[in-house]
Structures are given as C-alpha cells and as structure tokens.
C-alpha cells in the first residue's frame, strides 16, 4: 500500500518552533544547539518540509496550499520513542508492589517470574489479541506526540511467538499513522526449555529464527539483554557477531543492573545504540563516544526500579550522542510518559531542555537509523511535527509529567488532535 502524505500544507501563526538540525545524531555540545524560530510558518509539500520562515516570505510560494492556523502554539518535531517493548499480553502489577517493598527486579527474574511471566501470557495470546493490545498502546503514544516508535519482540523466546509479535507490528503499521520499527529481541531471557544453556539457546536463534526475520527484510535490528544471570559478555559478543554477519544492525540492553561492560561491547562491535547504561564505566562511556554508538537512556525505568539515574550530563560531556526513550514494558517500566521523561531529564539527568529535545527527536531517529528522514524540522525531511498547548517548547519539562500535545502531524497529515485519532489507515 502506498504511503499517505499531505500534498501541501501551510501552517502559520506558530509561536516558537524549536528543532535540532542535521542528518545524523548530534553528539556532545551539538546536542544543545537547537535552532529556534519565533512567529514562524511551515510550508509542507508532498509530506515533507519545504520551508520554514516568515509568513511574508513563504506565503507567495504556498498560495495554493490549505492553511492551518497554529494560533500561536509552539511547534517541535514529533517525538521518537526508540526503545519499547509494547507488544505483550498479560500484566505484572504484582511485581510493581513487590519492588516497592524492596524485592529486587532480578530476584523475580531468577524465581521464574519477571519476563517469563509475560512470555507465558504472550505465547498464549492470538495475533488478534496482540494487535488489539498494541493498538491501544499506540493510541496513547500518539496522544503523547510520538510519531515514530521502536518495538521489540522478546516475549516469545520461540519461533512462533517471536514471529507473531513481529506480525502484530506489521499489521499495526497498516492501521496506525506512526512509523513502527521492529527489533528482534529473541535473546531477552533464557526460556525454561534451555535452562542453564544460554549458548545453545542463542545458537537456536541464530540457526532457526534469524533466517525467518532476514527473509521478512523488515527487521533492521537485533538486540540482547546482556546482564548477569541472563546473557554474559562472551555469549553476547558471540551472538551479536552472528547477527552482524547476518546483516542486522545491533542494539544492546547494557549495564542496567550490574556493570558487566555491555557498553564497551556495544562500542567494540559498532552497535547503533547501547541502552540503559545505569552502571556503565567512564572508560566505556568514552568508548561509546569514540565509536559513535548512541547512548539510549531510559529514565522511566530507573524511576520505576528506584535506581540512580544514568547521568545524561556525564554522557554528553564525554562527547556521546544521547537518546532518551520510554522502555515501555510490562515489568520494569509500564510507562510511556514522554512528559515525565522531559521532567526527569532536566531535573535529575543534568540535561538542558534543548538537549532533552534533541535526545527525544533527532537522536531517537538516529538510534533507529532514520535521522536522514525524520527527527528534525528542515527542508527535505518528513513533516512529522507537534503543536503544543504552550507558547514555547521550554514548557515541556516545566509542566512536569503533563501532556502538552495539542495536535500531531505525520508526513504533513493531522493524525491526532484534542484526544482523537484522526489519521488515515496508513502513513
Ligand atoms: O528493558 N531489562 C530487560 N528488558 C526490559 C524489561 C523487560 C521486562 O521486565 O519484561 C527492560 O527493562
Ligand atoms: Fe528494554
């Protein structure tokens, strides 16, 4: 089916427009260099930004285009949530309360609860059920201004269910106006069938599941949960080398609970991103910066696990490109709150509002290999943008945990406004 794109649109009366710039991730000090326009307009042709500027200058070119009045609202690029696990069945609210009483996340994992509980429920769920559950979560994402989202498999740990999770994302791509990038996370946990045999399980994934995903040709990334008690450094290196040889780009859940050195491994292998990084060492952070591997920080997970946040400041000062994402999942973080991410980034991660915006837009796009196409507002890029119920994007962290999104445009088409999904079947 062909992509839907707005033929032409002229958005005028924008109060303040803020955007990062560039076709690749912004690293270090570049993260704070956000371009700011006042009293400006956006001219869109064929679903892409054609020009940004003053009404008097742009109007002439845009005479035939329908006009949209932003009524003085602020404008930013659509948010990119570059790390989620939004396709799963069942719930784990019991664990949330156990954690609140002090039981560690990994203890539940070791007792066979945790991820395995979601695996059991997801294995039992039909494709229709997974699509229904995923759709509701995508609707919430749209309402929060997310126009591109990554979704990981990893609640199947067998061929059939992993494929079913990916099929659910395929189907949702045809009915929801967001870009969905699937990641193969079969190496999320060791299923009971392979208890204490991590390497054999990984070899099974390489042998029997990789070819299926390669054949589909739509799964750019392979990810692994590199963690003590799950997949260690050597198993992770072996697996990711196989993935790279099979043509996948790489992501890692790295140094979340124990400082295993997953961030260093990500840099060594040239991974696109290393995610979590709560326990990453200074040396490994420098290695990420040197390798150009994006540091994807997930503050909602640290909040939920009551762990010290990964300091965004430390990563940016070391020269890294930092992305921020939700990590929406049924266990360690059932939240997709972009507003709370903004507030945490500024109040606890030591980031400026400009750096947080870059992390949730351009660098999120780069973490998904899409920085040349989306993530910033500049001529030639997709017209994925938001209008906010605020005069300036500076309000994004200041209205702590509150949704400021007024309207969401995907490829120039208004797809969400005032609580309603308006979008066409497919973007
Ligand atoms: O990114 N840490 C591993 N994976 C997820 C949690 C998955 C779960 O608890 O279901 C994460 O936090
Ligand atoms: Fe995760």
CSV table of C-alpha atoms and ligand atoms in Angstrom, one decimal:
chain,number,residue,atom,x,y,z
A,1,UNK,CA,0.0,0.0,0.0
A,2,UNK,CA,1.3,3.5,-0.9
A,3,UNK,CA,2.4,5.8,1.9
A,4,UNK,CA,0.0,8.6,2.8
A,5,UNK,CA,1.5,12.1,2.5
A,6,UNK,CA,-0.1,15.5,2.7
A,7,UNK,CA,0.2,17.1,-0.8
A,8,UNK,CA,0.7,20.6,0.5
A,9,UNK,CA,0.0,22.5,3.8
A,10,UNK,CA,0.8,25.9,5.1
A,11,UNK,CA,1.0,26.1,8.9
A,12,UNK,CA,1.0,29.7,10.1
A,13,UNK,CA,0.9,31.6,13.4
A,14,UNK,CA,3.5,29.3,15.1
A,15,UNK,CA,4.6,30.9,18.3
A,16,UNK,CA,8.0,29.3,18.7
A,17,UNK,CA,9.5,26.5,16.7
A,18,UNK,CA,12.5,24.6,18.1
A,19,UNK,CA,14.4,21.9,16.3
A,20,UNK,CA,17.7,20.1,16.3
A,21,UNK,CA,19.4,20.0,12.9
A,22,UNK,CA,21.3,17.5,10.8
A,23,UNK,CA,21.0,14.2,9.1
A,24,UNK,CA,22.8,12.3,11.8
A,25,UNK,CA,22.9,12.1,15.6
A,26,UNK,CA,24.0,15.3,17.5
A,27,UNK,CA,26.8,14.4,19.9
A,28,UNK,CA,28.3,16.2,22.9
A,29,UNK,CA,27.9,20.1,22.8
A,30,UNK,CA,25.9,19.8,19.5
A,31,UNK,CA,23.0,18.4,21.4
A,32,UNK,CA,22.3,21.8,23.0
A,33,UNK,CA,22.4,23.6,19.6
A,34,UNK,CA,18.8,23.7,18.9
A,35,UNK,CA,17.5,26.2,16.3
A,36,UNK,CA,14.7,28.5,17.4
A,37,UNK,CA,12.3,30.4,15.2
A,38,UNK,CA,9.8,33.0,16.5
A,39,UNK,CA,6.5,33.9,14.8
A,40,UNK,CA,7.1,31.5,12.0
A,41,UNK,CA,5.4,29.3,9.4
A,42,UNK,CA,6.0,25.8,8.0
A,43,UNK,CA,5.4,25.0,4.3
A,44,UNK,CA,4.9,21.4,3.5
A,45,UNK,CA,4.9,19.8,0.1
A,46,UNK,CA,4.4,16.1,-0.5
A,47,UNK,CA,4.5,15.3,3.2
A,48,UNK,CA,8.0,16.9,3.6
A,49,UNK,CA,9.2,20.2,5.0
A,50,UNK,CA,9.7,22.5,2.1
A,51,UNK,CA,10.5,25.7,4.0
A,52,UNK,CA,10.4,27.3,7.5
A,53,UNK,CA,10.2,31.1,7.8
A,54,UNK,CA,8.2,34.3,8.0
A,55,UNK,CA,4.7,34.4,6.5
A,56,UNK,CA,5.5,37.3,4.1
A,57,UNK,CA,8.3,35.2,2.5
A,58,UNK,CA,6.6,31.8,2.4
A,59,UNK,CA,3.1,32.8,1.5
A,60,UNK,CA,3.9,33.5,-2.1
A,61,UNK,CA,5.1,30.0,-2.8
A,62,UNK,CA,2.2,28.5,-0.8
A,63,UNK,CA,-0.8,30.3,-2.3
A,64,UNK,CA,-2.5,27.1,-3.4
A,65,UNK,CA,-1.9,25.1,-0.2
A,66,UNK,CA,-4.6,24.7,2.5
A,67,UNK,CA,-3.8,26.7,5.6
A,68,UNK,CA,-3.7,25.6,9.2
A,69,UNK,CA,-3.7,28.2,12.0
A,70,UNK,CA,-1.4,27.2,14.9
A,71,UNK,CA,-2.9,30.1,16.9
A,72,UNK,CA,0.4,31.0,18.5
A,73,UNK,CA,1.2,27.5,19.7
A,74,UNK,CA,4.8,26.1,20.0
A,75,UNK,CA,6.0,23.6,17.4
A,76,UNK,CA,8.6,20.8,17.8
A,77,UNK,CA,9.4,17.7,15.8
A,78,UNK,CA,7.4,14.5,16.6
A,79,UNK,CA,8.9,12.5,19.4
A,80,UNK,CA,10.8,9.3,18.6
A,81,UNK,CA,10.5,6.6,21.2
A,82,UNK,CA,13.5,4.5,20.2
A,83,UNK,CA,13.2,1.7,22.9
A,84,UNK,CA,9.9,0.0,23.8
A,85,UNK,CA,8.5,-3.5,24.3
A,86,UNK,CA,4.9,-2.6,23.5
A,87,UNK,CA,3.7,-5.9,22.1
A,88,UNK,CA,2.9,-8.3,25.0
A,89,UNK,CA,0.0,-9.9,26.8
A,90,UNK,CA,-0.8,-10.1,30.5
A,91,UNK,CA,0.3,-7.8,33.3
A,92,UNK,CA,2.7,-7.8,36.2
A,93,UNK,CA,1.3,-5.2,38.6
A,94,UNK,CA,2.0,-7.6,41.5
A,95,UNK,CA,5.8,-7.1,40.8
A,96,UNK,CA,5.4,-3.4,40.9
A,97,UNK,CA,4.2,-3.6,44.5
A,98,UNK,CA,6.8,-6.2,45.5
A,99,UNK,CA,9.5,-3.9,44.2
A,100,UNK,CA,8.0,-1.1,46.2
A,101,UNK,CA,8.6,-3.3,49.3
A,102,UNK,CA,12.2,-3.8,48.3
A,103,UNK,CA,12.4,-7.1,46.4
A,104,UNK,CA,14.9,-6.5,43.6
A,105,UNK,CA,13.9,-6.8,39.9
A,106,UNK,CA,16.4,-9.6,39.1
A,107,UNK,CA,15.2,-11.7,42.1
A,108,UNK,CA,11.8,-12.0,40.4
A,109,UNK,CA,13.6,-12.9,37.2
A,110,UNK,CA,15.6,-15.6,38.9
A,111,UNK,CA,12.5,-17.0,40.6
A,112,UNK,CA,11.0,-17.6,37.1
A,113,UNK,CA,8.6,-14.6,37.4
A,114,UNK,CA,9.5,-11.4,35.6
A,115,UNK,CA,10.0,-11.7,31.9
A,116,UNK,CA,9.0,-15.3,31.9
A,117,UNK,CA,5.5,-14.4,33.2
A,118,UNK,CA,5.0,-12.1,30.2
A,119,UNK,CA,6.4,-14.8,27.9
A,120,UNK,CA,3.8,-17.3,29.2
A,121,UNK,CA,0.9,-14.9,28.6
A,122,UNK,CA,2.2,-13.8,25.2
A,123,UNK,CA,2.7,-17.4,24.0
A,124,UNK,CA,-1.0,-18.0,24.8
A,125,UNK,CA,-2.2,-14.8,23.0
A,126,UNK,CA,-3.5,-14.9,19.5
A,127,UNK,CA,-2.3,-12.5,16.8
A,128,UNK,CA,-5.6,-10.6,17.0
A,129,UNK,CA,-5.2,-10.2,20.8
A,130,UNK,CA,-1.6,-8.8,20.4
A,131,UNK,CA,-2.8,-6.4,17.7
A,132,UNK,CA,-5.7,-5.2,19.9
A,133,UNK,CA,-3.4,-4.6,22.9
A,134,UNK,CA,-0.7,-3.0,20.8
A,135,UNK,CA,-3.2,-0.7,19.1
A,136,UNK,CA,-4.4,0.8,22.4
A,137,UNK,CA,-0.7,1.5,23.4
A,138,UNK,CA,0.0,3.1,20.1
A,139,UNK,CA,-3.1,5.4,20.5
A,140,UNK,CA,-1.7,6.5,23.8
A,141,UNK,CA,1.7,7.2,22.2
A,142,UNK,CA,0.1,9.3,19.5
A,143,UNK,CA,-1.7,11.3,22.2
A,144,UNK,CA,1.8,12.0,23.7
A,145,UNK,CA,3.2,13.1,20.4
A,146,UNK,CA,5.2,10.0,19.4
A,147,UNK,CA,5.3,9.8,15.6
A,148,UNK,CA,7.9,7.0,15.3
A,149,UNK,CA,8.3,4.1,17.7
A,150,UNK,CA,10.6,1.1,18.0
A,151,UNK,CA,9.0,-2.2,19.2
A,152,UNK,CA,11.0,-5.2,20.4
A,153,UNK,CA,10.0,-8.9,20.2
A,154,UNK,CA,11.3,-11.0,23.1
A,155,UNK,CA,8.1,-12.2,24.9
A,156,UNK,CA,8.0,-15.4,22.8
A,157,UNK,CA,11.5,-16.9,23.0
A,158,UNK,CA,10.3,-19.4,20.5
A,159,UNK,CA,10.0,-19.2,16.7
A,160,UNK,CA,6.2,-19.0,16.5
A,161,UNK,CA,5.6,-16.3,19.2
A,162,UNK,CA,8.5,-14.1,18.2
A,163,UNK,CA,7.2,-14.1,14.7
A,164,UNK,CA,3.7,-13.4,16.0
A,165,UNK,CA,4.9,-10.3,17.8
A,166,UNK,CA,6.6,-9.1,14.6
A,167,UNK,CA,3.4,-9.8,12.6
A,168,UNK,CA,1.4,-7.8,15.1
A,169,UNK,CA,3.7,-4.8,14.5
A,170,UNK,CA,3.4,-5.3,10.7
A,171,UNK,CA,-0.4,-5.3,11.0
A,172,UNK,CA,-0.4,-2.2,13.2
A,173,UNK,CA,1.8,-0.4,10.6
A,174,UNK,CA,-1.1,-0.7,8.2
A,175,UNK,CA,-3.8,0.7,10.5
A,176,UNK,CA,-1.9,3.3,12.7
A,177,UNK,CA,-0.4,6.5,11.5
A,178,UNK,CA,3.0,6.1,13.2
A,179,UNK,CA,6.2,4.6,11.9
A,180,UNK,CA,6.9,1.3,13.7
A,181,UNK,CA,10.5,-0.1,13.6
A,182,UNK,CA,10.6,-3.7,14.8
A,183,UNK,CA,13.7,-5.1,16.7
A,184,UNK,CA,14.3,-8.8,17.1
A,185,UNK,CA,15.0,-9.4,20.9
A,186,UNK,CA,14.7,-13.2,20.9
A,187,UNK,CA,17.7,-13.0,23.3
A,188,UNK,CA,15.7,-11.4,26.1
A,189,UNK,CA,15.8,-14.3,28.6
A,190,UNK,CA,16.6,-18.0,28.7
A,191,UNK,CA,13.4,-20.0,28.3
A,192,UNK,CA,12.9,-23.0,30.6
A,193,UNK,CA,13.4,-25.3,27.6
A,194,UNK,CA,17.1,-24.1,27.6
A,195,UNK,CA,17.6,-23.6,31.3
A,196,UNK,CA,21.3,-23.1,32.1
A,197,UNK,CA,22.2,-23.5,28.4
A,198,UNK,CA,22.3,-19.9,27.2
A,199,UNK,CA,24.7,-20.6,24.3
A,200,UNK,CA,22.6,-23.4,22.9
A,201,UNK,CA,19.5,-21.1,23.1
A,202,UNK,CA,21.4,-18.3,21.2
A,203,UNK,CA,22.6,-20.9,18.6
A,204,UNK,CA,19.0,-21.9,18.1
A,205,UNK,CA,18.0,-18.3,17.5
A,206,UNK,CA,20.9,-17.8,15.0
A,207,UNK,CA,20.2,-21.0,13.2
A,208,UNK,CA,16.4,-21.1,13.1
A,209,UNK,CA,15.0,-17.7,13.7
A,210,UNK,CA,17.4,-15.2,12.1
A,211,UNK,CA,16.7,-16.6,8.6
A,212,UNK,CA,13.0,-16.0,9.1
A,213,UNK,CA,13.5,-12.4,10.1
A,214,UNK,CA,16.0,-11.8,7.4
A,215,UNK,CA,13.5,-13.2,4.9
A,216,UNK,CA,10.9,-10.7,6.0
A,217,UNK,CA,13.5,-8.0,5.4
A,218,UNK,CA,11.8,-5.5,7.7
A,219,UNK,CA,13.7,-6.0,11.0
A,220,UNK,CA,16.8,-3.9,10.9
A,221,UNK,CA,18.0,-4.5,14.5
A,222,UNK,CA,18.9,-7.4,16.7
A,223,UNK,CA,19.1,-6.7,20.5
A,224,UNK,CA,20.2,-8.8,23.5
A,225,UNK,CA,19.7,-8.5,27.3
A,226,UNK,CA,23.4,-8.5,28.3
A,227,UNK,CA,23.1,-8.9,32.1
A,228,UNK,CA,24.4,-11.1,34.9
A,229,UNK,CA,22.2,-14.2,35.2
A,230,UNK,CA,20.9,-13.7,31.6
A,231,UNK,CA,23.4,-13.4,28.8
A,232,UNK,CA,27.0,-12.7,29.8
A,233,UNK,CA,29.6,-10.7,27.8
A,234,UNK,CA,31.1,-13.7,25.9
A,235,UNK,CA,27.7,-15.1,24.9
A,236,UNK,CA,26.5,-11.6,23.9
A,237,UNK,CA,29.7,-11.0,21.8
A,238,UNK,CA,29.3,-14.3,20.0
A,239,UNK,CA,25.6,-13.8,19.3
A,240,UNK,CA,25.9,-10.2,18.1
A,241,UNK,CA,28.8,-11.1,15.8
A,242,UNK,CA,26.5,-13.7,14.3
A,243,UNK,CA,23.8,-11.1,14.0
A,244,UNK,CA,26.1,-8.6,12.3
A,245,UNK,CA,27.3,-11.3,9.9
A,246,UNK,CA,23.7,-12.0,9.0
A,247,UNK,CA,23.3,-8.3,8.1
A,248,UNK,CA,21.5,-6.9,11.2
A,249,UNK,CA,22.4,-3.7,12.9
A,250,UNK,CA,22.9,-4.1,16.7
A,251,UNK,CA,21.4,-2.9,19.9
A,252,UNK,CA,22.2,-4.0,23.5
A,253,UNK,CA,20.5,-3.8,26.8
A,254,UNK,CA,23.7,-2.9,28.6
A,255,UNK,CA,24.9,-2.3,32.1
A,256,UNK,CA,21.4,-2.0,33.5
A,257,UNK,CA,21.7,-3.9,36.8
A,258,UNK,CA,25.4,-5.0,37.0
A,259,UNK,CA,28.4,-3.3,35.5
A,260,UNK,CA,29.3,-6.2,33.1
A,261,UNK,CA,30.8,-4.0,30.4
A,262,UNK,CA,28.0,-4.2,27.9
A,263,UNK,CA,28.5,-0.6,26.9
A,264,UNK,CA,32.2,-1.4,26.0
A,265,UNK,CA,31.0,-4.4,24.0
A,266,UNK,CA,28.5,-2.2,22.1
A,267,UNK,CA,31.3,0.2,21.2
A,268,UNK,CA,33.6,-2.6,20.2
A,269,UNK,CA,31.0,-4.1,17.8
A,270,UNK,CA,29.9,-0.7,16.4
A,271,UNK,CA,26.4,-1.1,17.7
A,272,UNK,CA,23.9,1.5,16.7
A,273,UNK,CA,22.9,2.0,20.3
A,274,UNK,CA,23.6,0.8,23.8
A,275,UNK,CA,20.6,1.2,26.1
A,276,UNK,CA,20.0,1.6,29.9
A,277,UNK,CA,23.7,2.2,30.9
A,278,UNK,CA,22.9,2.8,34.6
A,279,UNK,CA,26.2,1.1,35.6
A,280,UNK,CA,28.4,2.0,32.6
A,281,UNK,CA,32.0,2.8,33.4
A,282,UNK,CA,33.7,6.1,32.4
A,283,UNK,CA,36.0,4.1,30.1
A,284,UNK,CA,33.1,2.5,28.3
A,285,UNK,CA,31.3,5.8,28.0
A,286,UNK,CA,34.3,7.2,26.3
A,287,UNK,CA,34.4,4.2,24.0
A,288,UNK,CA,30.7,4.8,23.1
A,289,UNK,CA,31.5,8.4,22.2
A,290,UNK,CA,34.5,7.3,20.1
A,291,UNK,CA,32.5,4.6,18.3
A,292,UNK,CA,29.5,6.9,17.6
A,293,UNK,CA,27.3,4.4,19.4
A,294,UNK,CA,24.2,6.2,20.7
A,295,UNK,CA,23.7,6.1,24.5
A,296,UNK,CA,20.0,5.5,24.9
A,297,UNK,CA,19.0,6.4,28.4
A,298,UNK,CA,15.7,5.2,29.9
A,299,UNK,CA,15.0,7.3,33.0
A,300,UNK,CA,11.4,6.0,33.5
A,301,UNK,CA,12.9,2.5,34.2
A,302,UNK,CA,15.4,3.9,36.7
A,303,UNK,CA,12.5,5.8,38.3
A,304,UNK,CA,10.4,2.6,38.5
A,305,UNK,CA,13.3,0.4,39.8
A,306,UNK,CA,14.3,3.2,42.2
A,307,UNK,CA,17.8,3.1,40.9
A,308,UNK,CA,20.1,6.1,40.5
A,309,UNK,CA,19.6,7.7,37.1
A,310,UNK,CA,22.2,7.4,34.3
A,311,UNK,CA,23.5,11.0,34.2
A,312,UNK,CA,22.8,12.4,30.8
A,313,UNK,CA,25.4,15.2,31.6
A,314,UNK,CA,28.2,12.6,32.1
A,315,UNK,CA,27.5,11.1,28.7
A,316,UNK,CA,27.1,14.4,26.9
A,317,UNK,CA,30.3,15.8,28.5
A,318,UNK,CA,32.1,12.7,27.3
A,319,UNK,CA,31.0,13.5,23.8
A,320,UNK,CA,28.3,10.9,23.4
A,321,UNK,CA,25.1,11.3,21.4
A,322,UNK,CA,22.3,10.7,24.0
A,323,UNK,CA,18.8,9.5,23.1
A,324,UNK,CA,16.0,9.3,25.6
A,325,UNK,CA,13.3,6.6,25.4
A,326,UNK,CA,10.5,5.1,27.4
A,327,UNK,CA,11.4,1.4,27.7
A,328,UNK,CA,7.6,0.7,27.9
A,329,UNK,CA,7.3,-2.9,29.0
A,330,UNK,CA,5.1,-4.9,31.4
A,331,UNK,CA,7.7,-5.4,34.1
A,332,UNK,CA,10.4,-2.9,34.9
A,333,UNK,CA,8.6,0.1,33.4
A,334,UNK,CA,4.9,0.3,32.5
A,335,UNK,CA,5.0,3.9,31.4
A,336,UNK,CA,5.1,5.7,28.1
A,337,UNK,CA,5.2,9.2,29.6
A,338,UNK,CA,7.2,11.4,27.4
A,339,UNK,CA,6.2,14.4,29.6
A,340,UNK,CA,7.8,12.6,32.6
A,341,UNK,CA,11.0,11.8,30.6
A,342,UNK,CA,11.4,15.6,29.9
A,343,UNK,CA,11.0,16.5,33.6
A,344,UNK,CA,13.4,13.7,34.8
A,345,UNK,CA,16.0,14.6,32.1
A,346,UNK,CA,16.1,18.2,33.2
A,347,UNK,CA,15.7,17.7,37.0
A,348,UNK,CA,17.7,14.6,37.5
A,349,UNK,CA,19.8,13.7,34.5
A,350,UNK,CA,21.5,17.1,34.3
A,351,UNK,CA,20.3,17.9,30.8
A,352,UNK,CA,19.1,21.2,29.4
A,353,UNK,CA,15.7,21.3,27.8
A,354,UNK,CA,17.4,21.7,24.4
A,355,UNK,CA,19.5,18.6,25.0
A,356,UNK,CA,16.4,16.7,26.1
A,357,UNK,CA,14.5,17.7,23.0
A,358,UNK,CA,17.4,16.6,20.8
A,359,UNK,CA,17.5,13.3,22.6
A,360,UNK,CA,13.8,12.6,22.1
A,361,UNK,CA,13.8,13.7,18.4
A,362,UNK,CA,16.9,13.7,16.2
A,363,UNK,CA,19.0,11.3,18.3
A,364,UNK,CA,16.0,9.0,18.8
A,365,UNK,CA,15.7,8.9,15.0
A,366,UNK,CA,19.4,8.2,14.7
A,367,UNK,CA,19.1,5.3,17.2
A,368,UNK,CA,16.6,3.8,14.6
A,369,UNK,CA,18.7,4.6,11.5
A,370,UNK,CA,16.2,7.2,10.5
A,371,UNK,CA,18.0,10.5,11.1
A,372,UNK,CA,18.1,11.4,7.4
A,373,UNK,CA,14.4,11.1,7.1
A,374,UNK,CA,12.8,12.4,10.4
A,375,UNK,CA,13.6,13.7,13.9
A,376,UNK,CA,14.2,17.4,13.0
A,377,UNK,CA,12.3,20.0,11.0
A,378,UNK,CA,14.3,21.1,8.0
A,379,UNK,CA,13.8,21.1,4.2
A,380,UNK,CA,13.6,17.6,2.8
A,381,UNK,CA,12.7,15.8,6.0
A,382,UNK,CA,9.3,14.3,6.7
A,383,UNK,CA,6.8,16.8,8.1
A,384,UNK,CA,6.4,14.9,11.4
A,385,UNK,CA,5.7,17.6,14.0
A,386,UNK,CA,3.6,18.7,17.0
A,387,UNK,CA,1.8,21.8,18.1
A,388,UNK,CA,1.8,22.3,21.9
A,389,UNK,CA,-0.6,23.9,24.3
A,390,UNK,CA,2.1,26.3,25.3
A,391,UNK,CA,3.7,29.3,23.8
A,392,UNK,CA,7.3,27.8,23.9
A,393,UNK,CA,8.8,24.3,23.9
A,394,UNK,CA,10.5,25.4,27.1
A,395,UNK,CA,7.3,24.4,28.8
A,396,UNK,CA,7.9,20.7,28.0
A,397,UNK,CA,9.8,19.9,31.2
A,398,UNK,CA,8.3,22.7,33.3
A,399,UNK,CA,4.8,21.2,33.1
A,400,UNK,CA,6.2,18.2,34.9
A,401,UNK,CA,4.5,14.9,33.8
A,402,UNK,CA,1.7,16.7,32.0
A,403,UNK,CA,0.8,16.3,28.4
A,404,UNK,CA,1.1,19.5,26.4
A,405,UNK,CA,0.4,18.0,22.9
A,406,UNK,CA,-2.4,19.8,21.1
A,407,UNK,CA,-2.0,18.2,17.6
A,408,UNK,CA,0.1,15.7,15.9
A,409,UNK,CA,1.1,15.7,12.2
A,410,UNK,CA,2.6,12.8,10.4
A,411,UNK,CA,4.0,13.5,6.9
A,412,UNK,CA,2.0,16.7,7.0
A,413,UNK,CA,-1.3,14.9,7.8
A,414,UNK,CA,-3.1,15.9,11.0
A,415,UNK,CA,-3.4,12.5,12.7
A,416,UNK,CA,-4.3,13.4,16.3
A,417,UNK,CA,-6.0,16.3,17.9
A,418,UNK,CA,-7.7,17.0,21.1
A,419,UNK,CA,-8.0,13.4,22.2
A,420,UNK,CA,-9.0,11.9,18.8
A,421,UNK,CA,-7.1,9.8,16.4
A,422,UNK,CA,-7.9,11.3,13.0
A,423,UNK,CA,-5.3,9.7,10.9
A,424,UNK,CA,-5.6,7.7,7.8
A,425,UNK,CA,-5.1,3.9,7.8
A,426,UNK,CA,-1.5,4.0,6.9
A,427,UNK,CA,1.3,6.5,6.8
B,1,LIG,O1,14.5,-3.1,29.1
B,1,LIG,N1,15.8,-5.5,31.0
B,1,LIG,C1,15.3,-6.2,30.2
B,1,LIG,N2,14.2,-5.9,29.5
B,1,LIG,C2,13.3,-5.0,29.8
B,1,LIG,C3,12.4,-5.4,30.9
B,1,LIG,C4,11.5,-6.5,30.4
B,1,LIG,C5,10.5,-7.0,31.5
B,1,LIG,O2,10.7,-6.8,32.7
B,1,LIG,O3,9.5,-7.5,31.0
B,1,LIG,C6,13.9,-3.6,30.1
B,1,LIG,O4,13.9,-3.1,31.2
B,2,LIG,FE1,14.1,-2.6,27.3
